[in-house]
Amino acid sequence: MKWEKFKPPEPDDPMCCCECDVDPHGCCCDCDDLDEACSRWLKGEPQKPDCVLPVFGAVMDRLRVRLLPGDRRVELSMVPALVLLPLLLRLAALHFLLGLVILTALPGLVLLYYYATHRKKGRTLFFLSLALFSLAYMYFLFVTEILPRGDVSHLQLVTVTTGVVLTLISLVRTKRGPGFVQPSLAAIHSTNQSQLPDKHSASQNEVDQSMMPASPAKPVEQQTQSLTGKGGTCPLCKVVRPPRAGHCRICGGCVQRLDHHCIWINSCVGKANHRNFLLTLLLFLLTSLYGISLVLRSVCPRQNLLTALLYCPGVYNQYSSALCFTCAWYSSIVTGGLLHLLMLQMINISYNLTEREAQLALRKKNGQSRLRGLVIDTGVYSRGFWQNWAEFLTMGEPTDRHPSALTDLV
């Protein structure tokens, strides 16, 4: 890359639109990538492969629409979930082969989009909007297609509705924040004092240091390590983080007892929201499994629930039944993926291990593989099955947790 891209801007240089959030008409940009892409487009030349993603990301980030309060950004990552999901599901209900191809290719497309966005280490609303819209669309089809058949009682409808509402409430509680590490008052005070030197104090310190013998720096480092355990100081945040805390490059901060950054909630999972995250998974899975069973009993009444997904004769004779059967298959695929995630979470909790610690143990090769590779046991924090779960369930809320704004909930 060119060195000019990394040099600090001069005072008289025009500010790039990706660095300014004040200009409401900031769609035009003098970035090198956009300039090169526009010139190639005007000349009719093919675009470079490594230039397409930055240009597309800049357009998505800076696209605005004028609303009542003012100019606001439009998240284009929400459009595929809101438009393509119902379109693909209704297209898959037309024929058995179409349904097989679409339901097989849909997880591959989601994984492809995940790997494309994971390289940029940026936040995206695609997966959160896909999860929320899938839940809302499945409930909408349940009310409009299954309920008029008369096979669902009012108690079953109340049960499904309660499960959906509790899942959303638990998701909102999870989105309140993972528990970021905040700088201590002593660290802030010491930083301010270091930025404002005093001549008298500096001369007095020189006199004191000349009278006192020189002390080595090792005891100070050892004292810091004894206070912070294995946490240390984050090289990016410059904050003293407690043990088991980690820095998330996507959220841009250190999280207490960081487990992982979950793309499905567009947030980190840490000490403050790990229990709520586990509860959200559990509620979603129970509601999904119960809803799938009700749909299959209505669409395939003569088949067993365990075999109805694999063999349901005559289901494609009516479009309404085919659509419900296709949505049941789609819900089963999503439920299977989240069930795998829930199983991994419960295994890690049983060993008092976070996903971040498991990945670090794999990288450093200092952990033992158990349960055929499902969990990596480091043996550092594990105190037995029951004590590990008791520690997780009674884990206190961070004392420096600040409430998130309404914009942070998405």
XYZ file of C-alpha atoms in Angstrom:
410
model
C 0.000 0.000 0.000
C 0.995 3.598 -0.478
C 2.413 5.515 2.449
C 0.169 8.493 1.638
C -2.864 6.555 2.886
C -1.419 6.330 6.391
C 0.047 9.805 6.835
C -1.831 12.121 9.245
C -3.987 14.781 7.565
C -2.650 18.291 7.388
C -4.738 21.129 8.885
C -5.603 22.503 5.453
C -6.401 19.145 3.838
C -10.084 18.484 3.120
C -11.585 15.976 5.539
C -12.722 12.736 4.004
C -16.432 11.953 4.257
C -15.720 8.697 6.065
C -14.025 10.748 8.831
C -16.783 13.304 9.252
C -20.235 12.630 10.679
C -21.402 16.239 10.619
C -21.748 16.805 6.882
C -25.245 15.640 5.842
C -24.275 15.659 2.159
C -21.239 13.442 2.620
C -21.901 10.966 -0.191
C -18.996 12.169 -2.314
C -15.592 11.165 -1.136
C -12.041 11.849 -2.319
C -10.706 8.507 -1.051
C -8.251 6.770 -3.338
C -10.343 3.597 -3.567
C -13.504 5.440 -4.591
C -11.623 7.687 -7.010
C -9.996 4.723 -8.684
C -13.268 2.797 -8.836
C -15.143 5.750 -10.347
C -12.447 6.369 -12.934
C -12.444 2.702 -13.945
C -16.242 2.719 -14.172
C -16.236 5.834 -16.382
C -13.547 4.356 -18.643
C -15.350 1.017 -18.887
C -12.466 -0.901 -17.327
C -13.015 -3.899 -14.997
C -12.786 -3.260 -11.280
C -10.013 -4.709 -9.152
C -11.151 -7.572 -6.889
C -9.627 -5.994 -3.774
C -11.334 -2.665 -4.497
C -14.947 -3.825 -4.760
C -15.515 -4.587 -1.069
C -14.082 -1.259 0.258
C -16.172 0.712 -2.221
C -19.302 -1.244 -1.400
C -18.665 -0.825 2.334
C -18.134 2.932 1.950
C -21.364 3.299 -0.036
C -23.318 1.304 2.559
C -21.811 3.325 5.374
C -22.438 6.744 3.858
C -25.769 6.285 2.104
C -28.359 8.539 3.731
C -32.032 9.292 3.375
C -33.757 12.451 4.565
C -36.267 11.782 7.349
C -38.185 14.057 9.691
C -35.432 14.576 12.314
C -32.741 14.951 9.662
C -30.366 12.789 7.679
C -29.969 9.211 8.861
C -28.032 6.257 7.540
C -29.750 3.461 5.709
C -28.450 0.015 6.628
C -28.392 -1.820 3.317
C -27.390 -5.002 5.118
C -30.982 -5.302 6.372
C -32.452 -5.359 2.854
C -31.506 -8.964 1.884
C -33.151 -10.410 4.986
C -36.326 -8.359 4.584
C -36.734 -8.962 0.845
C -34.972 -12.158 -0.160
C -36.093 -14.391 2.711
C -39.861 -14.361 1.994
C -39.185 -14.389 -1.734
C -36.943 -17.455 -1.551
C -39.274 -19.308 0.809
C -42.296 -18.716 -1.406
C -40.269 -19.743 -4.441
C -39.136 -22.907 -2.676
C -42.774 -23.852 -1.988
C -43.555 -24.143 -5.709
C -41.838 -27.497 -6.227
C -39.943 -30.099 -4.252
C -36.741 -29.699 -6.290
C -36.817 -25.914 -5.941
C -37.211 -26.273 -2.208
C -34.315 -28.719 -2.030
C -31.999 -26.425 -3.992
C -32.938 -23.214 -2.151
C -32.869 -24.681 1.350
C -29.506 -26.282 0.595
C -27.980 -23.124 -0.882
C -29.375 -20.714 1.724
C -27.020 -21.728 4.586
C -24.100 -21.610 2.157
C -24.979 -18.052 1.125
C -25.226 -16.975 4.759
C -21.819 -18.510 5.521
C -20.337 -16.831 2.442
C -21.644 -13.463 3.581
C -20.268 -14.131 7.069
C -16.748 -14.842 5.804
C -16.906 -11.799 3.503
C -17.826 -9.460 6.373
C -15.675 -11.161 9.007
C -12.495 -10.147 7.193
C -13.400 -6.467 7.558
C -13.938 -6.819 11.342
C -16.961 -4.575 11.080
C -20.392 -4.653 12.637
C -23.352 -5.577 10.432
C -27.080 -5.803 11.030
C -27.577 -8.551 8.464
C -27.550 -11.477 10.876
C -29.567 -9.730 13.588
C -32.194 -8.617 11.080
C -32.237 -12.131 9.578
C -32.857 -13.697 12.986
C -35.547 -11.203 14.006
C -37.311 -11.266 10.649
C -37.212 -15.069 10.538
C -38.895 -15.215 13.933
C -41.481 -12.601 12.941
C -42.174 -14.142 9.534
C -42.563 -17.649 10.938
C -45.025 -16.333 13.532
C -46.907 -14.420 10.820
C -47.286 -17.549 8.689
C -48.322 -19.530 11.756
C -51.146 -17.077 12.467
C -52.268 -16.604 8.855
C -51.834 -20.122 7.476
C -51.968 -22.637 10.345
C -54.426 -20.976 12.712
C -57.335 -20.789 10.179
C -57.128 -24.566 9.670
C -58.601 -25.102 13.133
C -55.921 -27.546 14.265
C -54.437 -25.178 16.864
C -56.205 -24.454 20.124
C -56.205 -21.105 21.899
C -53.911 -22.457 24.602
C -51.356 -23.516 21.995
C -51.570 -20.119 20.324
C -51.004 -18.390 23.680
C -48.035 -20.677 24.350
C -46.368 -19.852 21.022
C -47.065 -16.118 21.442
C -45.660 -16.153 24.959
C -42.519 -17.895 23.744
C -41.980 -15.292 21.020
C -42.514 -12.394 23.432
C -40.200 -13.855 26.074
C -37.533 -14.466 23.434
C -37.661 -10.828 22.335
C -37.562 -9.571 25.930
C -34.554 -11.754 26.685
C -32.867 -10.528 23.490
C -33.363 -6.896 24.524
C -31.835 -7.652 27.916
C -28.901 -9.344 26.180
C -28.380 -6.286 23.980
C -27.986 -3.967 26.957
C -24.257 -4.580 26.969
C -21.673 -7.289 27.643
C -19.929 -5.368 30.416
C -17.124 -3.260 29.018
C -14.024 -2.595 31.091
C -14.003 1.054 32.134
C -10.842 2.943 33.082
C -10.462 3.396 36.827
C -10.439 6.812 38.474
C -6.867 6.311 39.599
C -5.751 5.554 36.056
C -7.533 8.635 34.711
C -6.034 10.802 37.457
C -2.550 9.474 36.805
C -2.989 10.028 33.069
C -4.092 13.619 33.606
C -1.211 14.266 35.971
C 1.256 12.840 33.479
C -0.133 15.060 30.754
C 0.243 18.192 32.932
C 3.818 18.207 34.295
C 4.846 20.597 37.021
C 8.311 22.113 37.076
C 8.502 22.268 40.871
C 7.390 18.677 41.287
C 9.759 17.552 38.546
C 12.729 19.235 40.239
C 11.681 17.849 43.607
C 11.456 14.359 42.131
C 14.946 14.728 40.697
C 16.291 15.648 44.131
C 14.474 12.742 45.781
C 15.698 10.305 43.177
C 19.266 11.489 43.602
C 19.084 10.886 47.352
C 17.396 7.491 47.137
C 18.996 4.371 45.616
C 17.737 3.200 42.265
C 15.118 0.470 42.490
C 14.671 -2.108 39.773
C 11.523 -2.127 37.620
C 10.778 -5.799 38.114
C 9.030 -5.495 41.497
C 6.668 -2.866 40.052
C 5.791 -5.103 37.134
C 5.300 -8.047 39.440
C 3.051 -5.963 41.673
C 0.973 -4.921 38.667
C 0.691 -8.488 37.504
C -0.351 -9.598 41.003
C -3.107 -7.004 41.041
C -4.401 -7.734 37.578
C -3.768 -11.484 37.485
C -3.572 -12.594 33.881
C -5.437 -9.541 32.669
C -2.706 -6.948 32.332
C -3.064 -3.754 30.339
C -4.766 -3.773 26.966
C -2.381 -2.475 24.277
C -5.324 -1.034 22.327
C -7.632 0.385 25.014
C -4.808 1.304 27.421
C -6.970 0.177 30.349
C -6.097 -2.242 33.118
C -8.399 -5.151 32.504
C -9.279 -7.838 35.030
C -8.520 -11.531 34.519
C -10.454 -13.319 31.738
C -11.234 -9.998 30.033
C -10.529 -9.612 26.324
C -10.497 -6.970 23.632
C -13.057 -7.170 20.827
C -11.844 -5.565 17.625
C -15.388 -5.384 16.255
C -16.932 -3.584 19.235
C -13.733 -1.646 19.895
C -13.431 -2.264 23.625
C -12.400 -4.689 26.344
C -15.158 -6.910 27.726
C -15.166 -8.505 31.158
C -15.064 -12.315 30.904
C -15.324 -12.131 27.123
C -16.831 -15.261 25.589
C -17.190 -14.321 21.901
C -18.640 -11.745 19.549
C -21.995 -13.082 18.397
C -23.012 -11.976 14.916
C -26.649 -12.981 15.527
C -27.107 -10.325 18.210
C -24.537 -7.872 16.769
C -22.831 -7.634 20.136
C -20.307 -9.304 22.385
C -21.199 -11.943 24.957
C -19.519 -11.186 28.249
C -19.993 -11.170 31.984
C -23.008 -8.868 31.968
C -25.131 -10.622 29.335
C -23.889 -14.238 29.157
C -26.791 -15.592 31.211
C -29.326 -13.611 29.191
C -27.711 -14.859 25.980
C -28.060 -18.452 27.137
C -31.673 -17.801 28.145
C -32.415 -16.267 24.723
C -31.060 -19.352 22.977
C -33.078 -21.653 25.216
C -36.348 -19.732 24.757
C -35.882 -19.507 21.002
C -35.191 -23.227 20.683
C -38.155 -24.254 22.823
C -40.511 -21.928 20.937
C -39.178 -23.053 17.558
C -39.428 -26.761 18.351
C -42.965 -26.375 19.674
C -44.029 -24.324 16.648
C -42.503 -26.839 14.211
C -44.383 -29.662 15.907
C -47.700 -27.790 15.616
C -47.085 -27.029 11.924
C -46.218 -30.634 11.093
C -49.267 -31.946 12.951
C -51.462 -29.629 10.903
C -49.815 -30.183 7.511
C -48.994 -33.890 7.887
C -51.570 -35.254 10.362
C -51.092 -38.889 9.353
C -47.316 -38.913 9.784
C -45.178 -39.216 12.862
C -43.425 -36.035 13.978
C -39.999 -37.641 13.632
C -40.614 -38.689 10.012
C -42.920 -35.910 8.813
C -40.041 -33.696 7.698
C -38.608 -36.488 5.558
C -41.793 -37.953 4.158
C -45.086 -36.081 3.854
C -47.066 -37.260 0.796
C -49.354 -34.793 -0.921
C -47.982 -31.746 0.830
C -47.150 -29.996 -2.459
C -50.654 -30.436 -3.863
C -51.739 -27.247 -2.099
C -49.561 -24.136 -2.077
C -50.496 -23.153 1.473
C -49.438 -26.550 2.840
C -46.248 -26.496 0.767
C -45.351 -23.032 2.100
C -45.872 -24.132 5.711
C -43.875 -27.315 5.106
C -41.013 -25.294 3.560
C -40.987 -22.879 6.497
C -40.925 -25.841 8.881
C -37.815 -27.104 7.080
C -36.213 -23.642 7.223
C -36.972 -23.369 10.941
C -35.494 -26.825 11.484
C -32.227 -25.767 9.811
C -31.993 -22.621 11.962
C -32.930 -24.598 15.075
C -30.237 -27.182 14.372
C -27.553 -24.513 14.110
C -28.631 -22.774 17.312
C -28.937 -26.109 19.099
C -25.291 -26.799 18.248
C -24.359 -23.362 19.617
C -26.332 -23.990 22.823
C -24.657 -27.355 23.294
C -21.185 -25.827 22.940
C -22.092 -23.077 25.387
C -23.312 -25.542 28.004
C -20.205 -27.699 27.616
C -17.926 -24.670 28.025
C -19.833 -23.567 31.120
C -19.515 -27.058 32.560
C -15.714 -26.715 32.282
C -15.744 -23.019 33.345
C -14.306 -22.022 29.995
C -15.101 -19.238 27.568
C -14.958 -19.534 23.802
C -12.133 -17.012 23.665
C -10.081 -19.028 26.150
C -10.723 -22.185 24.141
C -9.491 -20.517 20.941
C -6.392 -19.190 22.703
C -5.692 -22.646 24.110
C -5.939 -24.138 20.626
C -3.603 -21.500 19.273
C -1.029 -21.928 22.035
C -1.579 -25.700 22.276
C -1.823 -25.684 26.067
C -5.241 -27.333 26.481
C -6.551 -30.871 26.499
C -9.140 -31.938 23.933
C -12.145 -33.614 25.531
C -15.435 -35.037 24.277
C -13.905 -35.694 20.852
C -12.824 -32.113 20.336
C -16.071 -30.450 21.427
C -14.324 -28.707 24.316
C -10.770 -27.689 25.117
C -10.086 -28.061 28.828
C -7.366 -25.757 30.136
C -7.811 -26.779 33.780
C -7.215 -23.218 35.005
C -10.638 -22.158 36.288
C -12.510 -25.477 36.433
C -13.620 -26.504 39.932
C -15.993 -29.315 39.119
C -19.293 -29.538 37.267
C -21.613 -28.246 39.975
C -19.315 -25.495 41.207
C -18.731 -24.287 37.658
C -22.468 -23.952 37.041
C -22.993 -22.363 40.461
C -20.309 -19.787 39.649
C -21.912 -19.051 36.290
C -25.454 -18.700 37.651
C -24.377 -16.546 40.606
C -21.947 -14.448 38.588
C -22.440 -10.847 39.704
C -23.156 -7.939 37.421
C -20.177 -5.683 36.635
C -20.058 -2.714 38.976
C -18.968 -0.365 36.176
C -21.634 -1.385 33.717
C -23.269 1.608 32.061
C -26.752 1.419 30.507
C -26.752 1.363 26.730
C -28.514 3.926 24.634
C -31.493 3.106 22.507
C -29.333 3.113 19.395
C -27.067 0.476 20.907
C -29.927 -2.027 21.122
C -29.616 -2.708 17.395
